[in-house]
XYZ file of N, CA and C in Angstrom:
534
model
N 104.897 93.816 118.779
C 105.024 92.383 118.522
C 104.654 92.097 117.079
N 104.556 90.852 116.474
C 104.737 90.365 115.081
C 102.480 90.061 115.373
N 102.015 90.120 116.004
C 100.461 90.049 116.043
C 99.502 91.208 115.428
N 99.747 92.358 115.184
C 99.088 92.989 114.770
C 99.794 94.444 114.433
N 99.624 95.734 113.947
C 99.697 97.017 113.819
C 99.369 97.320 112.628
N 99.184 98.646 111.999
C 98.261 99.456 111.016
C 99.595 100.846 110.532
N 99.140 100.967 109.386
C 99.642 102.152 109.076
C 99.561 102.662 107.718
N 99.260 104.235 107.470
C 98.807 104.879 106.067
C 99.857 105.260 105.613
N 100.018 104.934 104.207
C 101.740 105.732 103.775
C 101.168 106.557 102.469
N 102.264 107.369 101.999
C 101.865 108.369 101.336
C 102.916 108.506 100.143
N 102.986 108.408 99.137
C 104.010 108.335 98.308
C 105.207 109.962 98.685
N 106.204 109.782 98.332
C 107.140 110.447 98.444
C 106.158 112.165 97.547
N 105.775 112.023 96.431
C 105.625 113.043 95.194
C 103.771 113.576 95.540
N 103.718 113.050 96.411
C 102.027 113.017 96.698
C 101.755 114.216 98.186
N 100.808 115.279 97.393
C 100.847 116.529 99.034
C 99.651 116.513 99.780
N 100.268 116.156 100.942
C 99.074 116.011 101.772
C 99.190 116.651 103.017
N 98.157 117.038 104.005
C 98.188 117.376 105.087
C 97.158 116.737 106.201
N 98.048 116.493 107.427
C 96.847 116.140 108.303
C 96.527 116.908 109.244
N 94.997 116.424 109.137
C 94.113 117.618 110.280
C 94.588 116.973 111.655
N 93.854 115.373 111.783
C 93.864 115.033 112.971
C 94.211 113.178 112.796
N 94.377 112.980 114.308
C 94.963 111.333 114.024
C 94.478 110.345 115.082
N 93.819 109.336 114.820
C 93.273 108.842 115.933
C 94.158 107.268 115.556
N 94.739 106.638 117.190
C 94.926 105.924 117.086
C 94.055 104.802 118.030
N 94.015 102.995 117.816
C 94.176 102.437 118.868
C 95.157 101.869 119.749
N 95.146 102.379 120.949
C 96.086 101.558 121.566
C 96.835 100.190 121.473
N 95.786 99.664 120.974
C 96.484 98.304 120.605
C 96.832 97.572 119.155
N 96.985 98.998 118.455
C 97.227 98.956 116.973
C 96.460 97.881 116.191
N 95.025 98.211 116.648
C 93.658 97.503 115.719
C 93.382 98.462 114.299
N 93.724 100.206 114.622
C 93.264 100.772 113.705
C 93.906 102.241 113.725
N 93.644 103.069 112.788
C 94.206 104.419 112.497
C 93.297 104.851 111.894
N 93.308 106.024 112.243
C 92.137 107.410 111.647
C 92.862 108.427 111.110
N 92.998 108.906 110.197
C 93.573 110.333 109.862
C 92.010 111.064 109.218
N 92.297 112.154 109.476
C 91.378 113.138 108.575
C 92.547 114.105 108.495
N 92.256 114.063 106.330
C 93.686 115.050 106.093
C 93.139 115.430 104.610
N 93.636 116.097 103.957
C 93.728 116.747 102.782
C 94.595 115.990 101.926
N 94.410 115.183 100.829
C 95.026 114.797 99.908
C 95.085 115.186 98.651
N 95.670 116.181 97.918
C 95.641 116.577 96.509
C 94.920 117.339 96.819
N 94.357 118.266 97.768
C 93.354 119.395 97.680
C 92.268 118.664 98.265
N 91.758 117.116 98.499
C 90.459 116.542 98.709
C 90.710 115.821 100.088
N 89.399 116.292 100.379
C 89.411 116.121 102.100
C 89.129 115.268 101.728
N 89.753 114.056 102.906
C 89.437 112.295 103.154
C 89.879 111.936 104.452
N 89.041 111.342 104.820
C 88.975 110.138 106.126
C 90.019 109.082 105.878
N 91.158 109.230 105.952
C 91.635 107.621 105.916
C 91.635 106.613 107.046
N 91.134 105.129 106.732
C 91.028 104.491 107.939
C 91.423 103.331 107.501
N 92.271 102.866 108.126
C 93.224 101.238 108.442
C 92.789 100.741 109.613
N 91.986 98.936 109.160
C 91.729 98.669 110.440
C 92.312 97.148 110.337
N 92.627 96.548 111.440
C 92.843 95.044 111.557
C 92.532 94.746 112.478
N 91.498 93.370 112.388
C 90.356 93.300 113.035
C 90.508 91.998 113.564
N 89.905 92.084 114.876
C 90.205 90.951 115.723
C 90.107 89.746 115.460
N 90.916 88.712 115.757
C 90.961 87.208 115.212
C 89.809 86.330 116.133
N 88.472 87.105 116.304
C 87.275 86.706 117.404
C 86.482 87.380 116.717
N 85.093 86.785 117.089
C 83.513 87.159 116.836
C 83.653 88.390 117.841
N 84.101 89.311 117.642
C 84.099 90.645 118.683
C 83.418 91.957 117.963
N 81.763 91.736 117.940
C 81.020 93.159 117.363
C 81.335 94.170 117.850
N 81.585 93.980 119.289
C 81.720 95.162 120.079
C 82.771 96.259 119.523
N 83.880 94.710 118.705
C 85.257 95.911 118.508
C 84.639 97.091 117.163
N 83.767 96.611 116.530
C 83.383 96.960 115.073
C 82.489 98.057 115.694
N 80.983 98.205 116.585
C 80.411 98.812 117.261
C 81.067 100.220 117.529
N 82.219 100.059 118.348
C 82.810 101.581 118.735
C 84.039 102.184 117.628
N 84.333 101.250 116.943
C 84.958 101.708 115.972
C 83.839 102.705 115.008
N 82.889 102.161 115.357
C 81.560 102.831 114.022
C 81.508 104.404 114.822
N 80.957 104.454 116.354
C 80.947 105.920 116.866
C 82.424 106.545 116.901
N 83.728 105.664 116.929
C 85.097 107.050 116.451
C 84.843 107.318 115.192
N 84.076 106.619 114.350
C 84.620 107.019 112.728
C 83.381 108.137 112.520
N 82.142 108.036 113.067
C 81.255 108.974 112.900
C 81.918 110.464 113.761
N 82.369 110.269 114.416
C 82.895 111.366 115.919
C 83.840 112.049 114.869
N 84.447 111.503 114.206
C 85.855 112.011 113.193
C 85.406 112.824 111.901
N 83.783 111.803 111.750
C 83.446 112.828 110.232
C 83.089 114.128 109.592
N 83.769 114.539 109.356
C 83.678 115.819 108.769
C 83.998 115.840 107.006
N 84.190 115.113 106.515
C 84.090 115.005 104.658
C 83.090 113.871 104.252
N 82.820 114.198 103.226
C 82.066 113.716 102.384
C 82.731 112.144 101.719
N 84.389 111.978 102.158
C 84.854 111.003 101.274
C 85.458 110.445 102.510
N 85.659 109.234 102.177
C 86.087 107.755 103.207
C 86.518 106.838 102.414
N 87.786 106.502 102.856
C 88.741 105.384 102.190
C 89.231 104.600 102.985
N 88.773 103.345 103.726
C 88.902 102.466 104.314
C 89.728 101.044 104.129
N 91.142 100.841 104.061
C 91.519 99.461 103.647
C 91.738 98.836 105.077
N 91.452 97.603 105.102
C 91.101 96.874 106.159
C 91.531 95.178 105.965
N 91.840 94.388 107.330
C 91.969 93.240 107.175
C 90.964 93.443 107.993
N 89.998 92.885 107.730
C 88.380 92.835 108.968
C 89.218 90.863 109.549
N 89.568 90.195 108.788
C 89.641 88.517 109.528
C 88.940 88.134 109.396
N 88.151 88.233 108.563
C 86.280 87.956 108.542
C 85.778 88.059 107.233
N 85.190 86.888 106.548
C 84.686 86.563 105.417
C 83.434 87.689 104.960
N 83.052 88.153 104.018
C 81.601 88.836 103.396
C 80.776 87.726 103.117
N 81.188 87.216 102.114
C 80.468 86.234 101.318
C 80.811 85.065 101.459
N 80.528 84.254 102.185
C 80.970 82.852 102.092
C 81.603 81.970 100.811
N 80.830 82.132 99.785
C 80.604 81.558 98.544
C 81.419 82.376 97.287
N 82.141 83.253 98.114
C 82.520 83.818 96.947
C 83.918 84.245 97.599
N 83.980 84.487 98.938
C 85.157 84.946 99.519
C 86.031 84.076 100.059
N 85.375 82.691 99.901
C 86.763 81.774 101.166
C 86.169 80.909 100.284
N 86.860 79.620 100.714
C 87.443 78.172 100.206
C 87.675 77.353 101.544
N 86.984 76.235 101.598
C 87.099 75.380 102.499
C 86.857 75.800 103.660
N 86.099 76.826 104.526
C 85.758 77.051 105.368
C 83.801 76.735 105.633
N 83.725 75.467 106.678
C 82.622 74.976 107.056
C 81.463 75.843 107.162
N 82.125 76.716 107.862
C 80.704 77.869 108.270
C 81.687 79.448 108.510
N 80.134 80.741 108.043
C 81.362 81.826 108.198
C 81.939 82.281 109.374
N 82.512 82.767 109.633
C 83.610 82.809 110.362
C 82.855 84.493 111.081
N 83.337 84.194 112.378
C 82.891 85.826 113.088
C 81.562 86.113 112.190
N 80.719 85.939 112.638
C 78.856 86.431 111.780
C 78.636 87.542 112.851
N 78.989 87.482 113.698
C 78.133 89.004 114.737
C 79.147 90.049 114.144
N 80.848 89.856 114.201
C 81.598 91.055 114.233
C 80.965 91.163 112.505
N 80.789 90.269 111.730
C 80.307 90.585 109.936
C 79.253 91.558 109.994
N 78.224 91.109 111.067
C 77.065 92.220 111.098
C 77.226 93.695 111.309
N 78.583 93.683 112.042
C 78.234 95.053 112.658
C 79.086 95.536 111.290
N 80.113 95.010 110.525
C 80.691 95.545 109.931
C 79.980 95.792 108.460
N 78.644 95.237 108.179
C 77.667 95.222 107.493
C 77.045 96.465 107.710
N 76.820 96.722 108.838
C 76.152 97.994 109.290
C 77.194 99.193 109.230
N 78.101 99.116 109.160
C 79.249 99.589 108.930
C 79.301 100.592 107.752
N 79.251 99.720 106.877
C 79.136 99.851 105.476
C 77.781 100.356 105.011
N 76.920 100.185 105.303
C 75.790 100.703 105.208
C 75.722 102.087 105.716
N 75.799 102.601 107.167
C 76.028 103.360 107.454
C 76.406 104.964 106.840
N 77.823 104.618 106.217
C 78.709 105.630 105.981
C 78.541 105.481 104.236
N 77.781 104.484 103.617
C 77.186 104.892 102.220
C 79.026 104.582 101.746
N 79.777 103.081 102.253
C 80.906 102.473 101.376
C 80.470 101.430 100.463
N 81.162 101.338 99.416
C 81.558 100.683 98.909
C 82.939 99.684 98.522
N 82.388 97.992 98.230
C 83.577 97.407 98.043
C 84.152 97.454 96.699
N 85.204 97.983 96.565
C 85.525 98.647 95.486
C 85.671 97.645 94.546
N 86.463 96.103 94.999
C 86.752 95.143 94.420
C 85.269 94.306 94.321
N 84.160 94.096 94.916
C 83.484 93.718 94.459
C 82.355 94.627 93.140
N 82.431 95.468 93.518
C 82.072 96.727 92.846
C 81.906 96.557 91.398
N 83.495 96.214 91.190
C 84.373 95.937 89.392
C 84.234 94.454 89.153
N 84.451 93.722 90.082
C 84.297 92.125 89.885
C 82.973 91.008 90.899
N 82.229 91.452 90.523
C 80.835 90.872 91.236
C 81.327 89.168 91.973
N 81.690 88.449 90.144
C 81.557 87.013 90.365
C 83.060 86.641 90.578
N 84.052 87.635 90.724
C 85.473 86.667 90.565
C 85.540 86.429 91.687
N 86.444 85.006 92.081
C 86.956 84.816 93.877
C 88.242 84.856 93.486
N 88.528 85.456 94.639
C 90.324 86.220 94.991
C 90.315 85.584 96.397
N 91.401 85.467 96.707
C 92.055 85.629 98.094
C 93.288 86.130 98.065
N 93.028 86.798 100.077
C 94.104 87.705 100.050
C 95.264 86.544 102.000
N 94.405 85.716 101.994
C 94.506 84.815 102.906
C 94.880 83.350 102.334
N 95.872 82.395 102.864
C 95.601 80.989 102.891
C 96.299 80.299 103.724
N 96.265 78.504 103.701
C 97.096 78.432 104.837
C 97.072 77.082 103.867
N 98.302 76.167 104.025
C 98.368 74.875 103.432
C 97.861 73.672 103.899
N 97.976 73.948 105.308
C 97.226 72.336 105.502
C 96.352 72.324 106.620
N 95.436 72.025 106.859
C 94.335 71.737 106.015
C 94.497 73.011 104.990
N 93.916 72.742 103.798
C 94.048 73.824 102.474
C 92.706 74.883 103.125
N 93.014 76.239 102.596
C 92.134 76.843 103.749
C 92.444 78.667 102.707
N 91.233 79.420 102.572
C 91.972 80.327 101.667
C 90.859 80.970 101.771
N 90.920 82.253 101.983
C 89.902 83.716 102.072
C 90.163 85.374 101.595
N 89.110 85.828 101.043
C 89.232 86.789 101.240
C 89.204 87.669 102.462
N 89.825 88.454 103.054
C 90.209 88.884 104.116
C 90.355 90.736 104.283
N 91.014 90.984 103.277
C 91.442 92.062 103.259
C 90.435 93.208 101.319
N 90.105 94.304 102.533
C 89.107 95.091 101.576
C 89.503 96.250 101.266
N 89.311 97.500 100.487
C 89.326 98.854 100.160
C 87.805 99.079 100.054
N 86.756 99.671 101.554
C 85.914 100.348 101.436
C 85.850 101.894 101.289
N 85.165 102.211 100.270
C 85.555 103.752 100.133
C 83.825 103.995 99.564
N 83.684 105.769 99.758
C 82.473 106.345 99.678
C 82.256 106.070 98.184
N 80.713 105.888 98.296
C 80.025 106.168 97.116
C 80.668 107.170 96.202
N 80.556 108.301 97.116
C 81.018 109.698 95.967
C 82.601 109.747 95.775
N 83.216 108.408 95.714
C 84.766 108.678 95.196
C 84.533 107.591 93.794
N 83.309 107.107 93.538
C 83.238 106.353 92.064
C 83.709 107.401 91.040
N 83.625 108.813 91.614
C 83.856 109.253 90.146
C 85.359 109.866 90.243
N 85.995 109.050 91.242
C 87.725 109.552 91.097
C 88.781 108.355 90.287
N 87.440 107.647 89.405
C 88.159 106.107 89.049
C 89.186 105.866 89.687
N 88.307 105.135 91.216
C 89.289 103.830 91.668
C 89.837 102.900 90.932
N 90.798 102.198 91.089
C 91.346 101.112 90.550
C 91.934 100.076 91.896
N 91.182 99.086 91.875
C 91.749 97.790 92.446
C 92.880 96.987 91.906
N 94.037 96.378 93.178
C 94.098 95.602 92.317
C 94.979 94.419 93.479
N 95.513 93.216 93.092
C 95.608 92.368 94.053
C 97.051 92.240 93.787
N 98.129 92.247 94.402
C 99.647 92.266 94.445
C 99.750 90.802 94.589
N 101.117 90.576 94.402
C 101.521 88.867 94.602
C 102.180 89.005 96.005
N 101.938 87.961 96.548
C 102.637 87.521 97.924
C 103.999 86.870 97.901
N 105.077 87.364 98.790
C 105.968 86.599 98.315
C 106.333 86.291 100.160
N 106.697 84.865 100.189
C 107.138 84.044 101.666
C 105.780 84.683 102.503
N 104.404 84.823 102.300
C 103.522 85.083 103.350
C 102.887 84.253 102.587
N 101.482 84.058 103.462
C 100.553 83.445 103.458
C 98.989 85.005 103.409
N 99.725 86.029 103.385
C 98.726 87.115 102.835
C 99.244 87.745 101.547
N 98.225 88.267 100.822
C 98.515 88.782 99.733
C 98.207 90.373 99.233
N 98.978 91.314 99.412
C 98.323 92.614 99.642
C 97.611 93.166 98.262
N 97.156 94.131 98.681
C 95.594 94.537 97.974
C 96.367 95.907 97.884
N 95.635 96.660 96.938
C 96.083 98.181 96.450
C 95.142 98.560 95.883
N 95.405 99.923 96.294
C 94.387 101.089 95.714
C 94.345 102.255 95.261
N 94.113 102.598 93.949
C 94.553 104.150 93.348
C 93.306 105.010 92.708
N 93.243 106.191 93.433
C 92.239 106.975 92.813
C 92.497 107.947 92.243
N 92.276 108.863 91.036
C 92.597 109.784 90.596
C 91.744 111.228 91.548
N 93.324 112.115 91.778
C 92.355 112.955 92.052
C 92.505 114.354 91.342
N 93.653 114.264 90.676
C 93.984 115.037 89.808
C 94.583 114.714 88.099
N 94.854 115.514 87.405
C 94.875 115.359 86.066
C 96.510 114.514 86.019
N 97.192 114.711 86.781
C 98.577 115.018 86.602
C 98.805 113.432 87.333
């Protein structure tokens, strides 16, 4: 249906292999653990329930630990769910999902990620969300990735939206010279 699904793509010129693949049934999320350029990585795509649902964030945390075996984790995600109030949304009264934020707080803590885009831009507000009326606009969508991929200079960056009301997000790390 047009409500939700996930998926990792891989450029045509780019060699990779996968070990293993975890899906959800109800296309909330994807797991690969694979070899990219020679460097083992976790890739994980999640889209996250349009509800205060910790629980969904909770067992997502024991598949992603159950899966780990590298040192590196690259996570892009629509969590649906604000970080920062004050810095991530616009016109929203109060934040939005605070239990599923917690667990996804713990989340992040956890597995030693980082937000890559807040990382490089502390004070800027972006959105990757809006809606016209009532006027209504969030950040939504993240690239959490490990501590130890700072030194593969990530690069963020925010794409233009065209006929949506989301705006996609991108992410490039060096992992080789070439």
């Amino acid at each position: 249906t047009n409500s939700r699904g996930v998926a990792i793509f891989f450029y045509n010129n780019c060699e990779f292999e996968i070990h293993s693949e975890y899906k959800d049934e109800n296309g909330n999320y994807v797991i690969l653990d694979a070899t990219v350029e020679d460097v083992p990585l976790l890739l994980i795509n999640i889209y996250g329930p349009n509800s205060d649902t910790p629980n969904f964030y909770a067992s997502l945390m024991d598949k992603i630990v159950d899966c780990l075996n590298t040192q590196y984790i690259i996570t892009g995600s629509d969590f649906n769910l604000v970080m920062d109030k004050d810095l991530d949304s616009m016109n929203y009264k109060h934040l939005n999902y605070p239990q599923a934020r917690i667990e996804v707080l713990k989340l992040i803590e956890t597995l030693s990620l980082v937000d890559i885009f807040r990382q490089n831009a502390p004070n800027l507000r972006r959105k990757t969300w809006r809606r016209k009326k009532p006027i209504k606009q969030a950040r939504l969508y993240y690239f959490l990735i490990s501590k130890t991929l700072m030194n593969r200079e990530p690069h963020f960056k925010f794409e233009n939206s065209y006929r949506s009301d989301h705006s996609p997000i991108g992410l490039s790390c060096k992992f080789n010279d070439f």
